[in-house]
mmCIF file of C-alpha atoms and ligand atoms in Angstrom:
data_model
loop_
_atom_site.group_PDB
_atom_site.id
_atom_site.type_symbol
_atom_site.label_atom_id
_atom_site.label_comp_id
_atom_site.label_asym_id
_atom_site.label_seq_id
_atom_site.Cartn_x
_atom_site.Cartn_y
_atom_site.Cartn_z
ATOM 1 C CA MET Z 1 93.063 90.169 116.713
ATOM 2 C CA TYR Z 2 89.753 88.145 116.668
ATOM 3 C CA ARG Z 3 85.905 88.651 117.683
ATOM 4 C CA VAL Z 4 84.343 86.464 119.799
ATOM 5 C CA VAL Z 5 80.969 84.115 118.828
ATOM 6 C CA GLN Z 6 78.252 84.632 120.778
ATOM 7 C CA ARG Z 7 75.553 83.560 118.488
ATOM 8 C CA CYS Z 8 75.026 80.811 115.873
ATOM 9 C CA ARG Z 9 75.743 82.271 112.515
ATOM 10 C CA ALA Z 10 73.119 80.066 111.129
ATOM 11 C CA CYS Z 11 69.910 80.195 113.031
ATOM 12 C CA ASN Z 12 70.814 82.654 115.436
ATOM 13 C CA TYR Z 13 70.652 80.498 118.758
ATOM 14 C CA SER Z 14 72.553 81.820 121.510
ATOM 15 C CA TYR Z 15 73.656 78.746 123.204
ATOM 16 C CA LEU Z 16 76.437 77.235 121.477
ATOM 17 C CA GLN Z 17 78.063 73.800 123.422
ATOM 18 C CA GLN Z 18 81.873 73.490 123.019
ATOM 19 C CA VAL Z 19 82.793 70.475 121.180
ATOM 20 C CA PHE Z 20 86.326 70.481 120.112
ATOM 21 C CA ASP Z 21 89.301 72.521 121.651
ATOM 22 C CA LEU Z 22 93.214 72.308 119.626
ATOM 23 C CA GLY Z 23 94.093 75.156 122.310
ATOM 24 C CA ILE Z 24 96.089 78.552 120.350
ATOM 25 C CA GLN Z 25 97.344 78.151 117.073
ATOM 26 C CA PRO Z 26 99.088 79.901 114.527
ATOM 27 C CA LEU Z 27 97.132 80.486 111.456
ATOM 28 C CA ALA Z 28 97.281 77.900 108.993
ATOM 29 C CA ASN Z 29 98.310 79.975 105.848
ATOM 30 C CA ASP Z 30 100.380 82.476 107.877
ATOM 31 C CA PHE Z 31 103.901 81.041 105.806
ATOM 32 C CA CYS Z 32 106.099 84.099 106.355
ATOM 33 C CA LEU Z 33 109.770 84.876 105.256
ATOM 34 C CA ALA Z 34 112.518 84.881 107.865
ATOM 35 C CA ASP Z 35 112.418 88.499 108.703
ATOM 36 C CA ASP Z 36 108.597 88.853 108.515
ATOM 37 C CA ASP Z 37 106.506 89.603 111.350
ATOM 38 C CA HIS Z 38 103.751 86.733 112.081
ATOM 39 C CA ALA Z 39 100.063 87.790 111.896
ATOM 40 C CA GLY Z 40 99.879 85.701 115.451
ATOM 41 C CA TYR Z 41 98.024 83.093 117.115
ATOM 42 C CA ALA Z 42 94.208 82.297 118.423
ATOM 43 C CA PRO Z 43 92.194 79.402 119.780
ATOM 44 C CA LEU Z 44 91.345 76.533 118.101
ATOM 45 C CA LYS Z 45 87.523 75.741 119.461
ATOM 46 C CA VAL Z 46 84.528 74.551 117.927
ATOM 47 C CA LEU Z 47 81.588 75.525 118.874
ATOM 48 C CA PHE Z 48 77.869 73.371 118.136
ATOM 49 C CA CYS Z 49 74.447 74.874 117.630
ATOM 50 C CA GLN Z 50 72.286 71.693 118.896
ATOM 51 C CA LYS Z 51 69.151 73.718 117.408
ATOM 52 C CA CYS Z 52 70.731 73.880 113.080
ATOM 53 C CA THR Z 53 73.362 71.816 113.661
ATOM 54 C CA LEU Z 54 75.773 74.148 112.791
ATOM 55 C CA ALA Z 55 80.075 73.574 113.780
ATOM 56 C CA GLN Z 56 81.906 76.796 113.999
ATOM 57 C CA LEU Z 57 85.059 78.258 115.004
ATOM 58 C CA SER Z 58 84.425 80.181 118.638
ATOM 59 C CA VAL Z 59 86.353 82.892 117.328
ATOM 60 C CA VAL Z 60 86.157 85.036 114.002
ATOM 61 C CA VAL Z 61 89.783 86.143 113.079
ATOM 62 C CA ASP Z 62 90.286 89.820 111.409
ATOM 63 C CA PRO Z 63 90.318 89.203 107.993
ATOM 64 C CA ASN Z 64 92.637 91.876 107.180
ATOM 65 C CA LEU Z 65 95.545 89.381 109.524
ATOM 66 C CA LEU Z 66 94.002 86.341 107.805
ATOM 67 C CA TYR Z 67 94.285 87.251 103.932
ATOM 68 C CA ARG Z 68 97.027 90.156 104.227
ATOM 69 C CA HIS Z 69 98.974 87.805 101.979
ATOM 70 C CA TYR Z 70 96.854 85.419 100.822
ATOM 71 C CA ASN Z 71 99.008 82.234 99.992
ATOM 72 C CA TYR Z 72 96.609 79.589 98.912
ATOM 73 C CA VAL Z 73 96.301 79.132 95.164
ATOM 74 C CA THR Z 74 94.088 77.125 93.828
ATOM 75 C CA SER Z 75 95.990 73.983 92.703
ATOM 76 C CA ASN Z 76 96.604 73.339 89.069
ATOM 77 C CA SER Z 77 96.813 69.691 89.948
ATOM 78 C CA ARG Z 78 95.078 66.610 87.434
ATOM 79 C CA THR Z 79 92.296 66.212 90.504
ATOM 80 C CA MET Z 80 91.557 69.617 90.687
ATOM 81 C CA ARG Z 81 91.582 69.559 86.943
ATOM 82 C CA GLU Z 82 89.047 66.667 87.048
ATOM 83 C CA HIS Z 83 86.698 68.117 89.921
ATOM 84 C CA PHE Z 84 86.748 71.157 87.246
ATOM 85 C CA LYS Z 85 85.224 69.274 84.848
ATOM 86 C CA THR Z 86 82.348 67.377 87.246
ATOM 87 C CA LEU Z 87 81.428 70.687 88.902
ATOM 88 C CA LEU Z 88 80.249 72.298 84.996
ATOM 89 C CA ARG Z 89 79.283 68.871 84.002
ATOM 90 C CA ASP Z 90 76.905 69.393 86.706
ATOM 91 C CA ILE Z 91 76.554 73.227 86.004
ATOM 92 C CA CYS Z 92 75.493 72.548 83.336
ATOM 93 C CA ALA Z 93 73.239 69.909 83.695
ATOM 94 C CA ASN Z 94 70.800 72.510 85.902
ATOM 95 C CA ASN Z 95 71.630 75.729 84.081
ATOM 96 C CA GLU Z 96 72.076 77.480 80.659
ATOM 97 C CA LYS Z 97 74.943 79.314 79.605
ATOM 98 C CA GLY Z 98 74.986 82.620 80.076
ATOM 99 C CA SER Z 99 77.185 84.979 82.551
ATOM 100 C CA VAL Z 100 79.394 83.717 85.850
ATOM 101 C CA LEU Z 101 80.263 85.598 88.762
ATOM 102 C CA GLU Z 102 82.702 83.711 90.989
ATOM 103 C CA ILE Z 103 83.031 84.671 94.405
ATOM 104 C CA GLY Z 104 86.078 84.202 96.006
ATOM 105 C CA SER Z 105 87.939 83.499 92.102
ATOM 106 C CA ASN Z 106 90.975 83.351 93.958
ATOM 107 C CA ASP Z 107 93.647 83.039 90.797
ATOM 108 C CA GLY Z 108 90.801 83.001 88.032
ATOM 109 C CA ALA Z 109 91.455 79.310 86.923
ATOM 110 C CA PHE Z 110 87.528 78.115 87.269
ATOM 111 C CA LEU Z 111 86.656 80.860 85.168
ATOM 112 C CA ALA Z 112 88.766 80.826 82.434
ATOM 113 C CA PHE Z 113 88.072 77.403 82.213
ATOM 114 C CA MET Z 114 84.458 78.327 82.262
ATOM 115 C CA SER Z 115 84.812 81.023 79.694
ATOM 116 C CA LYS Z 116 86.582 78.390 77.403
ATOM 117 C CA SER Z 117 83.925 76.095 77.508
ATOM 118 C CA GLY Z 118 81.243 78.557 76.088
ATOM 119 C CA PHE Z 119 80.210 80.631 79.545
ATOM 120 C CA GLY Z 120 80.197 84.277 79.394
ATOM 121 C CA PRO Z 121 81.168 86.938 80.261
ATOM 122 C CA VAL Z 122 82.749 86.058 83.704
ATOM 123 C CA LEU Z 123 83.671 88.132 86.562
ATOM 124 C CA GLY Z 124 85.188 86.960 89.552
ATOM 125 C CA ILE Z 125 85.847 88.841 92.567
ATOM 126 C CA ASP Z 126 88.118 87.866 95.658
ATOM 127 C CA PRO Z 127 90.348 90.506 98.192
ATOM 128 C CA ALA Z 128 93.392 88.530 98.060
ATOM 129 C CA ALA Z 129 95.165 91.397 95.379
ATOM 130 C CA ASN Z 130 98.325 89.938 95.473
ATOM 131 C CA LEU Z 131 96.037 86.790 93.144
ATOM 132 C CA ALA Z 132 94.846 89.527 90.945
ATOM 133 C CA ASP Z 133 98.171 89.620 88.336
ATOM 134 C CA LEU Z 134 97.593 86.034 88.445
ATOM 135 C CA ALA Z 135 93.513 85.986 87.314
ATOM 136 C CA ALA Z 136 94.828 88.796 84.902
ATOM 137 C CA ALA Z 137 96.997 87.153 83.173
ATOM 138 C CA ALA Z 138 94.451 84.502 82.610
ATOM 139 C CA GLY Z 139 91.987 87.094 81.307
ATOM 140 C CA VAL Z 140 89.834 86.784 83.937
ATOM 141 C CA GLU Z 141 88.597 90.477 85.363
ATOM 142 C CA THR Z 142 88.161 90.663 88.712
ATOM 143 C CA MET Z 143 87.172 92.950 91.542
ATOM 144 C CA PRO Z 144 89.380 93.211 94.660
ATOM 145 C CA ASN Z 145 87.072 93.167 97.343
ATOM 146 C CA ALA Z 146 85.630 90.653 99.641
ATOM 147 C CA PHE Z 147 81.718 90.036 98.409
ATOM 148 C CA SER Z 148 79.738 91.940 100.212
ATOM 149 C CA ARG Z 149 76.161 94.074 99.506
ATOM 150 C CA ALA Z 150 77.997 96.806 98.917
ATOM 151 C CA SER Z 151 80.348 94.846 96.202
ATOM 152 C CA ALA Z 152 77.606 93.144 94.733
ATOM 153 C CA GLU Z 153 75.995 96.251 93.559
ATOM 154 C CA ASP Z 154 79.362 96.851 91.374
ATOM 155 C CA ALA Z 155 79.157 93.640 90.287
ATOM 156 C CA LEU Z 156 75.612 94.159 89.308
ATOM 157 C CA ARG Z 157 76.443 97.261 87.596
ATOM 158 C CA VAL Z 158 79.197 95.184 85.432
ATOM 159 C CA LEU Z 159 77.474 92.140 84.772
ATOM 160 C CA GLY Z 160 73.336 92.659 85.231
ATOM 161 C CA ARG Z 161 71.447 89.942 87.477
ATOM 162 C CA VAL Z 162 73.793 87.150 86.792
ATOM 163 C CA ASP Z 163 72.964 83.714 85.436
ATOM 164 C CA THR Z 164 74.895 81.759 87.433
ATOM 165 C CA ILE Z 165 77.190 82.434 90.725
ATOM 166 C CA ILE Z 166 79.489 80.178 91.920
ATOM 167 C CA ALA Z 167 81.334 80.114 95.687
ATOM 168 C CA ARG Z 168 83.526 77.718 95.624
ATOM 169 C CA HIS Z 169 84.792 76.843 99.349
ATOM 170 C CA VAL Z 170 84.440 80.391 100.196
ATOM 171 C CA PHE Z 171 80.967 80.305 102.185
ATOM 172 C CA CYS Z 172 82.943 78.841 104.661
ATOM 173 C CA HIS Z 173 85.618 81.576 105.265
ATOM 174 C CA VAL Z 174 82.264 83.773 105.675
ATOM 175 C CA ASP Z 175 81.155 85.768 109.417
ATOM 176 C CA ASP Z 176 77.929 87.101 108.226
ATOM 177 C CA TRP Z 177 75.851 84.940 106.392
ATOM 178 C CA ARG Z 178 72.324 87.288 106.221
ATOM 179 C CA ASP Z 179 75.020 89.838 104.236
ATOM 180 C CA PHE Z 180 76.305 87.387 101.729
ATOM 181 C CA LEU Z 181 72.808 85.532 101.258
ATOM 182 C CA VAL Z 182 70.769 89.315 100.619
ATOM 183 C CA ALA Z 183 73.854 90.206 98.199
ATOM 184 C CA VAL Z 184 73.753 86.934 96.337
ATOM 185 C CA GLU Z 185 69.906 87.374 96.145
ATOM 186 C CA ALA Z 186 70.039 90.815 95.030
ATOM 187 C CA ILE Z 187 71.971 90.018 91.893
ATOM 188 C CA SER Z 188 70.213 87.087 91.126
ATOM 189 C CA HIS Z 189 66.649 86.494 88.829
ATOM 190 C CA THR Z 190 64.394 83.946 88.995
ATOM 191 C CA GLY Z 191 66.412 81.751 86.631
ATOM 192 C CA THR Z 192 69.961 82.445 88.347
ATOM 193 C CA LEU Z 193 71.656 79.157 89.619
ATOM 194 C CA ILE Z 194 73.558 79.945 92.996
ATOM 195 C CA CYS Z 195 76.535 76.890 93.665
ATOM 196 C CA ILE Z 196 77.739 76.964 97.068
ATOM 197 C CA GLU Z 197 80.767 74.247 97.710
ATOM 198 C CA THR Z 198 81.938 73.661 100.475
ATOM 199 C CA PRO Z 199 83.485 70.964 103.161
ATOM 200 C CA TYR Z 200 80.633 68.779 104.367
ATOM 201 C CA VAL Z 201 80.494 68.243 108.129
ATOM 202 C CA VAL Z 202 79.511 64.706 107.695
ATOM 203 C CA ASP Z 203 82.533 63.732 106.025
ATOM 204 C CA LEU Z 204 84.579 65.994 108.446
ATOM 205 C CA LEU Z 205 83.180 63.902 111.510
ATOM 206 C CA ARG Z 206 83.264 60.229 110.240
ATOM 207 C CA LYS Z 207 87.000 60.800 108.861
ATOM 208 C CA ALA Z 208 88.103 62.913 111.848
ATOM 209 C CA GLU Z 209 89.644 65.567 109.335
ATOM 210 C CA PHE Z 210 90.546 67.606 112.453
ATOM 211 C CA ASP Z 211 93.266 69.164 110.221
ATOM 212 C CA THR Z 212 90.809 71.099 107.956
ATOM 213 C CA LEU Z 213 89.930 72.974 111.158
ATOM 214 C CA TYR Z 214 91.404 76.306 111.054
ATOM 215 C CA HIS Z 215 90.776 79.871 111.569
ATOM 216 C CA GLU Z 216 89.801 80.623 107.982
ATOM 217 C CA HIS Z 217 86.962 77.788 108.343
ATOM 218 C CA THR Z 218 84.876 79.853 110.562
ATOM 219 C CA SER Z 219 82.355 77.202 109.915
ATOM 220 C CA TYR Z 220 81.665 73.579 109.202
ATOM 221 C CA LEU Z 221 78.518 73.423 107.525
ATOM 222 C CA SER Z 222 75.284 70.783 107.593
ATOM 223 C CA ILE Z 223 73.039 71.037 104.728
ATOM 224 C CA ASN Z 224 70.568 71.610 107.932
ATOM 225 C CA ALA Z 225 72.232 74.534 109.256
ATOM 226 C CA LEU Z 226 71.671 76.082 105.205
ATOM 227 C CA ALA Z 227 68.711 75.817 104.858
ATOM 228 C CA ALA Z 228 68.512 77.353 108.717
ATOM 229 C CA ALA Z 229 70.342 80.482 107.630
ATOM 230 C CA LEU Z 230 67.653 80.508 104.313
ATOM 231 C CA TYR Z 231 64.945 80.889 106.542
ATOM 232 C CA GLY Z 232 63.408 84.270 105.743
ATOM 233 C CA THR Z 233 66.069 84.661 102.720
ATOM 234 C CA GLY Z 234 64.024 84.490 99.493
ATOM 235 C CA LEU Z 235 66.417 81.827 98.629
ATOM 236 C CA PHE Z 236 65.517 77.841 98.827
ATOM 237 C CA LEU Z 237 67.609 74.629 98.065
ATOM 238 C CA ASP Z 238 67.007 73.224 95.022
ATOM 239 C CA ARG Z 239 69.653 70.340 95.356
ATOM 240 C CA VAL Z 240 72.531 69.169 96.559
ATOM 241 C CA ILE Z 241 75.566 67.135 94.794
ATOM 242 C CA HIS Z 242 78.383 64.884 96.916
ATOM 243 C CA TYR Z 243 81.920 65.204 96.016
ATOM 244 C CA PRO Z 244 85.127 63.729 97.017
ATOM 245 C CA ILE Z 245 87.215 66.917 96.281
ATOM 246 C CA HIS Z 246 89.426 68.048 99.633
ATOM 247 C CA GLY Z 247 88.400 64.583 101.656
ATOM 248 C CA GLY Z 248 84.807 65.383 101.155
ATOM 249 C CA ALA Z 249 82.496 68.436 100.436
ATOM 250 C CA ILE Z 250 79.079 69.490 99.015
ATOM 251 C CA LEU Z 251 77.677 71.606 96.177
ATOM 252 C CA LEU Z 252 74.585 73.380 97.400
ATOM 253 C CA MET Z 253 72.654 74.708 94.412
ATOM 254 C CA LEU Z 254 70.253 77.762 95.570
ATOM 255 C CA ARG Z 255 67.444 80.098 93.550
ATOM 256 C CA LYS Z 256 65.762 82.581 94.203
ATOM 257 C CA GLY Z 257 61.639 82.077 94.957
ATOM 258 C CA THR Z 258 59.908 81.298 98.046
ATOM 259 C CA VAL Z 259 59.694 77.873 97.314
ATOM 260 C CA ARG Z 260 60.160 75.422 100.283
ATOM 261 C CA HIS Z 261 63.143 73.701 100.592
ATOM 262 C CA ASN Z 262 63.802 70.254 98.748
ATOM 263 C CA ALA Z 263 63.141 68.345 102.330
ATOM 264 C CA ALA Z 264 64.993 65.052 100.506
ATOM 265 C CA TRP Z 265 68.339 67.015 101.129
ATOM 266 C CA LEU Z 266 68.243 67.597 104.347
ATOM 267 C CA GLU Z 267 70.594 65.449 106.865
ATOM 268 C CA GLU Z 268 70.011 63.196 109.526
ATOM 269 C CA SER Z 269 70.452 65.271 112.297
ATOM 270 C CA ILE Z 270 74.049 65.735 113.852
ATOM 271 C CA THR Z 271 74.008 65.237 117.529
ATOM 272 C CA ILE Z 272 77.321 65.867 120.314
ATOM 273 C CA GLY Z 273 77.413 62.460 120.603
ATOM 274 C CA ASP Z 274 79.259 62.812 116.749
ATOM 275 C CA TRP Z 275 81.479 65.278 118.406
ATOM 276 C CA LYS Z 276 82.465 63.560 121.150
ATOM 277 C CA ALA Z 277 83.218 60.506 118.923
ATOM 278 C CA PHE Z 278 85.280 63.204 116.319
ATOM 279 C CA THR Z 279 87.377 64.651 119.073
ATOM 280 C CA GLY Z 280 88.356 60.762 120.068
ATOM 281 C CA ALA Z 281 89.157 59.934 116.863
ATOM 282 C CA ALA Z 282 91.327 62.842 116.261
ATOM 283 C CA SER Z 283 93.393 62.212 119.227
ATOM 284 C CA ARG Z 284 94.267 59.161 118.538
ATOM 285 C CA LYS Z 285 95.244 60.056 114.852
ATOM 286 C CA ILE Z 286 97.653 62.643 116.824
ATOM 287 C CA GLY Z 287 98.842 60.327 119.017
ATOM 288 C CA LYS Z 288 99.395 57.429 116.145
ATOM 289 C CA LEU Z 289 101.575 59.697 114.131
ATOM 290 C CA LYS Z 290 103.708 61.341 116.949
ATOM 291 C CA ALA Z 291 104.611 57.612 117.984
ATOM 292 C CA PHE Z 292 105.729 56.686 114.434
ATOM 293 C CA ILE Z 293 107.906 59.801 113.875
ATOM 294 C CA ASP Z 294 109.289 59.185 117.148
ATOM 295 C CA LEU Z 295 110.081 55.266 116.927
ATOM 296 C CA LEU Z 296 111.525 56.443 113.299
ATOM 297 C CA ALA Z 297 113.830 59.299 115.051
ATOM 298 C CA GLU Z 298 114.776 55.782 116.646
ATOM 299 C CA LYS Z 299 115.595 54.248 113.895
ATOM 300 C CA GLY Z 300 117.420 57.571 112.844
ATOM 301 C CA LYS Z 301 115.405 57.784 110.058
ATOM 302 C CA THR Z 302 114.624 61.006 108.033
ATOM 303 C CA VAL Z 303 111.255 62.776 107.532
ATOM 304 C CA ALA Z 304 109.787 65.531 106.065
ATOM 305 C CA GLY Z 305 106.796 67.119 104.892
ATOM 306 C CA TYR Z 306 104.771 67.148 101.685
ATOM 307 C CA GLY Z 307 102.647 69.424 100.792
ATOM 308 C CA ALA Z 308 102.630 72.838 102.791
ATOM 309 C CA SER Z 309 98.662 72.719 103.030
ATOM 310 C CA ALA Z 310 96.990 75.030 106.002
ATOM 311 C CA LYS Z 311 96.316 71.307 107.236
ATOM 312 C CA SER Z 312 99.987 70.758 107.807
ATOM 313 C CA THR Z 313 100.118 73.687 109.837
ATOM 314 C CA VAL Z 314 97.399 71.940 111.465
ATOM 315 C CA TRP Z 315 99.239 68.711 112.145
ATOM 316 C CA VAL Z 316 102.721 70.222 112.965
ATOM 317 C CA ASN Z 317 101.264 71.891 115.869
ATOM 318 C CA ALA Z 318 98.962 69.579 117.121
ATOM 319 C CA CYS Z 319 101.385 67.095 117.026
ATOM 320 C CA GLU Z 320 104.322 69.810 118.261
ATOM 321 C CA PHE Z 321 106.587 68.775 115.712
ATOM 322 C CA THR Z 322 109.543 70.983 114.729
ATOM 323 C CA GLU Z 323 112.920 71.531 112.197
ATOM 324 C CA LYS Z 324 114.167 68.269 114.480
ATOM 325 C CA GLN Z 325 111.402 65.654 113.678
ATOM 326 C CA ILE Z 326 110.365 67.228 110.368
ATOM 327 C CA ARG Z 327 113.491 68.865 108.295
ATOM 328 C CA PHE Z 328 111.322 70.551 105.825
ATOM 329 C CA ILE Z 329 108.097 70.206 104.050
ATOM 330 C CA THR Z 330 107.902 70.402 99.681
ATOM 331 C CA ASP Z 331 105.196 72.591 97.904
ATOM 332 C CA ASN Z 332 104.973 73.631 94.196
ATOM 333 C CA THR Z 333 103.228 77.253 95.136
ATOM 334 C CA PRO Z 334 105.765 79.528 94.369
ATOM 335 C CA GLN Z 335 104.121 81.733 96.810
ATOM 336 C CA LYS Z 336 105.091 79.424 99.772
ATOM 337 C CA ILE Z 337 108.874 78.225 98.947
ATOM 338 C CA GLY Z 338 111.461 79.278 100.810
ATOM 339 C CA LYS Z 339 108.973 80.614 103.853
ATOM 340 C CA LEU Z 340 108.623 79.174 107.226
ATOM 341 C CA SER Z 341 105.276 76.798 108.581
ATOM 342 C CA PRO Z 342 103.783 79.060 110.751
ATOM 343 C CA GLY Z 343 104.456 77.948 114.566
ATOM 344 C CA SER Z 344 107.065 75.621 113.751
ATOM 345 C CA ASN Z 345 109.456 77.728 111.191
ATOM 346 C CA ILE Z 346 109.926 74.549 109.608
ATOM 347 C CA PRO Z 347 110.755 75.707 105.906
ATOM 348 C CA VAL Z 348 109.102 74.789 102.747
ATOM 349 C CA VAL Z 349 111.226 73.913 99.868
ATOM 350 C CA ASP Z 350 110.437 73.372 96.054
ATOM 351 C CA GLU Z 351 108.891 70.043 95.611
ATOM 352 C CA LYS Z 352 111.487 69.735 92.744
ATOM 353 C CA GLU Z 353 114.410 69.405 95.467
ATOM 354 C CA LEU Z 354 113.392 65.795 96.531
ATOM 355 C CA LEU Z 355 115.032 63.743 95.008
ATOM 356 C CA GLU Z 356 118.318 65.740 95.971
ATOM 357 C CA LEU Z 357 117.257 65.580 99.595
ATOM 358 C CA LYS Z 358 116.084 62.377 99.404
ATOM 359 C CA PRO Z 359 114.511 62.172 103.337
ATOM 360 C CA ASP Z 360 113.776 58.269 104.108
ATOM 361 C CA TYR Z 361 110.225 59.107 104.998
ATOM 362 C CA CYS Z 362 107.643 62.219 103.557
ATOM 363 C CA ILE Z 363 104.934 63.096 105.604
ATOM 364 C CA MET Z 364 101.396 63.579 102.652
ATOM 365 C CA PHE Z 365 100.232 66.859 104.231
ATOM 366 C CA ALA Z 366 98.263 66.974 100.758
ATOM 367 C CA TRP Z 367 96.559 63.430 101.709
ATOM 368 C CA ASN Z 368 93.657 64.947 99.795
ATOM 369 C CA TYR Z 369 95.228 64.516 95.865
ATOM 370 C CA ARG Z 370 96.961 61.380 97.366
ATOM 371 C CA ASP Z 371 96.959 59.070 94.064
ATOM 372 C CA GLU Z 372 97.965 61.950 91.912
ATOM 373 C CA ILE Z 373 101.071 62.507 94.642
ATOM 374 C CA ILE Z 374 101.935 58.639 94.669
ATOM 375 C CA GLU Z 375 101.548 58.725 91.021
ATOM 376 C CA LYS Z 376 103.975 61.655 90.055
ATOM 377 C CA ASN Z 377 106.505 60.588 92.611
ATOM 378 C CA GLN Z 378 107.101 57.052 91.170
ATOM 379 C CA ALA Z 379 111.333 58.108 91.238
ATOM 380 C CA TYR Z 380 111.125 59.584 94.684
ATOM 381 C CA LEU Z 381 109.301 55.828 95.920
ATOM 382 C CA LYS Z 382 111.632 53.671 93.812
ATOM 383 C CA GLN Z 383 114.663 55.473 95.009
ATOM 384 C CA GLY Z 384 113.693 53.382 98.615
ATOM 385 C CA GLY Z 385 111.449 56.923 99.785
ATOM 386 C CA LYS Z 386 108.206 56.241 101.510
ATOM 387 C CA PHE Z 387 105.522 57.936 102.111
ATOM 388 C CA ILE Z 388 103.204 58.072 105.190
ATOM 389 C CA VAL Z 389 99.548 59.104 104.281
ATOM 390 C CA PRO Z 390 98.330 60.314 107.983
ATOM 391 C CA SER Z 391 93.988 60.600 107.221
ATOM 392 C CA PRO Z 392 91.932 59.182 106.954
ATOM 393 C CA GLU Z 393 94.065 56.258 108.479
ATOM 394 C CA LEU Z 394 97.835 56.216 108.668
ATOM 395 C CA GLU Z 395 99.325 54.302 105.931
ATOM 396 C CA VAL Z 396 102.878 53.779 104.711
ATOM 397 C CA ILE Z 397 103.557 53.595 100.751
HETATM 398 P P1 TYD S 1 95.297 71.773 99.257
HETATM 399 O O1 TYD S 1 94.738 70.623 100.165
HETATM 400 O O2 TYD S 1 94.820 72.194 97.970
HETATM 401 O O3 TYD S 1 94.572 72.594 100.661
HETATM 402 P P2 TYD S 1 95.073 73.439 102.303
HETATM 403 O O4 TYD S 1 95.574 74.229 102.020
HETATM 404 O O5 TYD S 1 93.052 74.035 102.617
HETATM 405 O O6 TYD S 1 94.931 72.344 102.912
HETATM 406 O O7 TYD S 1 96.628 72.093 99.616
HETATM 407 C C1 TYD S 1 97.800 71.123 99.335
HETATM 408 C C2 TYD S 1 99.313 72.046 99.116
HETATM 409 O O8 TYD S 1 99.895 71.393 98.271
HETATM 410 C C3 TYD S 1 99.053 73.437 98.525
HETATM 411 O O9 TYD S 1 100.174 74.029 98.346
HETATM 412 C C4 TYD S 1 99.881 72.719 96.917
HETATM 413 C C5 TYD S 1 100.395 71.240 97.798
HETATM 414 N N1 TYD S 1 100.776 70.723 96.637
HETATM 415 C C6 TYD S 1 102.002 70.277 96.111
HETATM 416 O O10 TYD S 1 103.337 70.350 96.716
HETATM 417 N N2 TYD S 1 102.050 68.960 95.305
HETATM 418 C C7 TYD S 1 100.974 68.308 94.777
HETATM 419 O O11 TYD S 1 101.544 67.541 93.789
HETATM 420 C C8 TYD S 1 99.653 68.888 95.006
HETATM 421 C C9 TYD S 1 98.716 68.009 94.669
HETATM 422 C C10 TYD S 1 99.620 70.227 95.839
#
């Protein structure tokens, strides 16, 4: 079901130290119907490379299992639409409008937006065959493959050398970085802008965002680790932009050429000590939420979850919650509604049912959309409902 990681995928160093351990966990997006077979469980441990500062999971789960029925659909939320605009602004400030390849294009939402904004031709590549229909409906041609040297050749035949290449929250899923970077280089010309957006490990450490650790995210990137991975390729790091999206992310802008990295972008080194502090802070966060939910149970309050995110699976299993503590989790993704949360079998219900089901408290597992969720759930709050935001610090609204 998985392969055990032996070497750092950024710099090939073989001495990796374990810095975090959540035990054996279900696959975070394995939301299944009651009769479906679950994909199974795998260790959730983080290894740290002291040489280049990359953090990576100790195992790589078979992608065929992880992505067999991919339930993650890019959110059509206001927060995400605003982020798309910011991203477009930053791309336009660094490149001419031209052809675009999006790696991990999901339902095609970002490419459709780029196309409307004057970029083109656009092409997506994504292995989640169940999302291809959504992309087609959005008018986005999509190749149903994982990105690799072989599929890059196919993209090259369709687009020629691409002007802008985008990979949003996909590089952190990739096992073979060398293959990915060589493939990107092969379809780039000297003017190509390569944009890799990925969760930023410094935010993860600073805010103890342990719930963003799950099997799909095989790596937690530092800028230094990416720079190490580029060594020996024909790509260099040109610019880095920091965004608040998903708890903190960076856009790594790469270009083709043998220019040295712009060292100004490299960060101060991350240490084992930072990971020790993270472990302590994460276990305090878990303990705090468990204690608070126990207290509510003693008072006879009903509790639900809001947002069946992958993060919700990590929280629920780390806290060992079952239907006893959390009656249901609401979500607005059609692919998740009616299914059961991995590991706990807590049912996922349509968020439209929240006002009728009236739980006293909802744990906001999609805390990265905090302000938007509060704004759109005023009726629930007026009804007397309360949100528990578990991260970055426990907060009751
Ligand atoms: P997200 O935070 O995007 O990612 P991950 O799964 O990687 O943790 O997931 C947010 C989930 O919350 C997603 O399933 C959509 C859901 N959601 C709602 O149900 N209602 C909302 O208003 C918003 C913003 C999200």
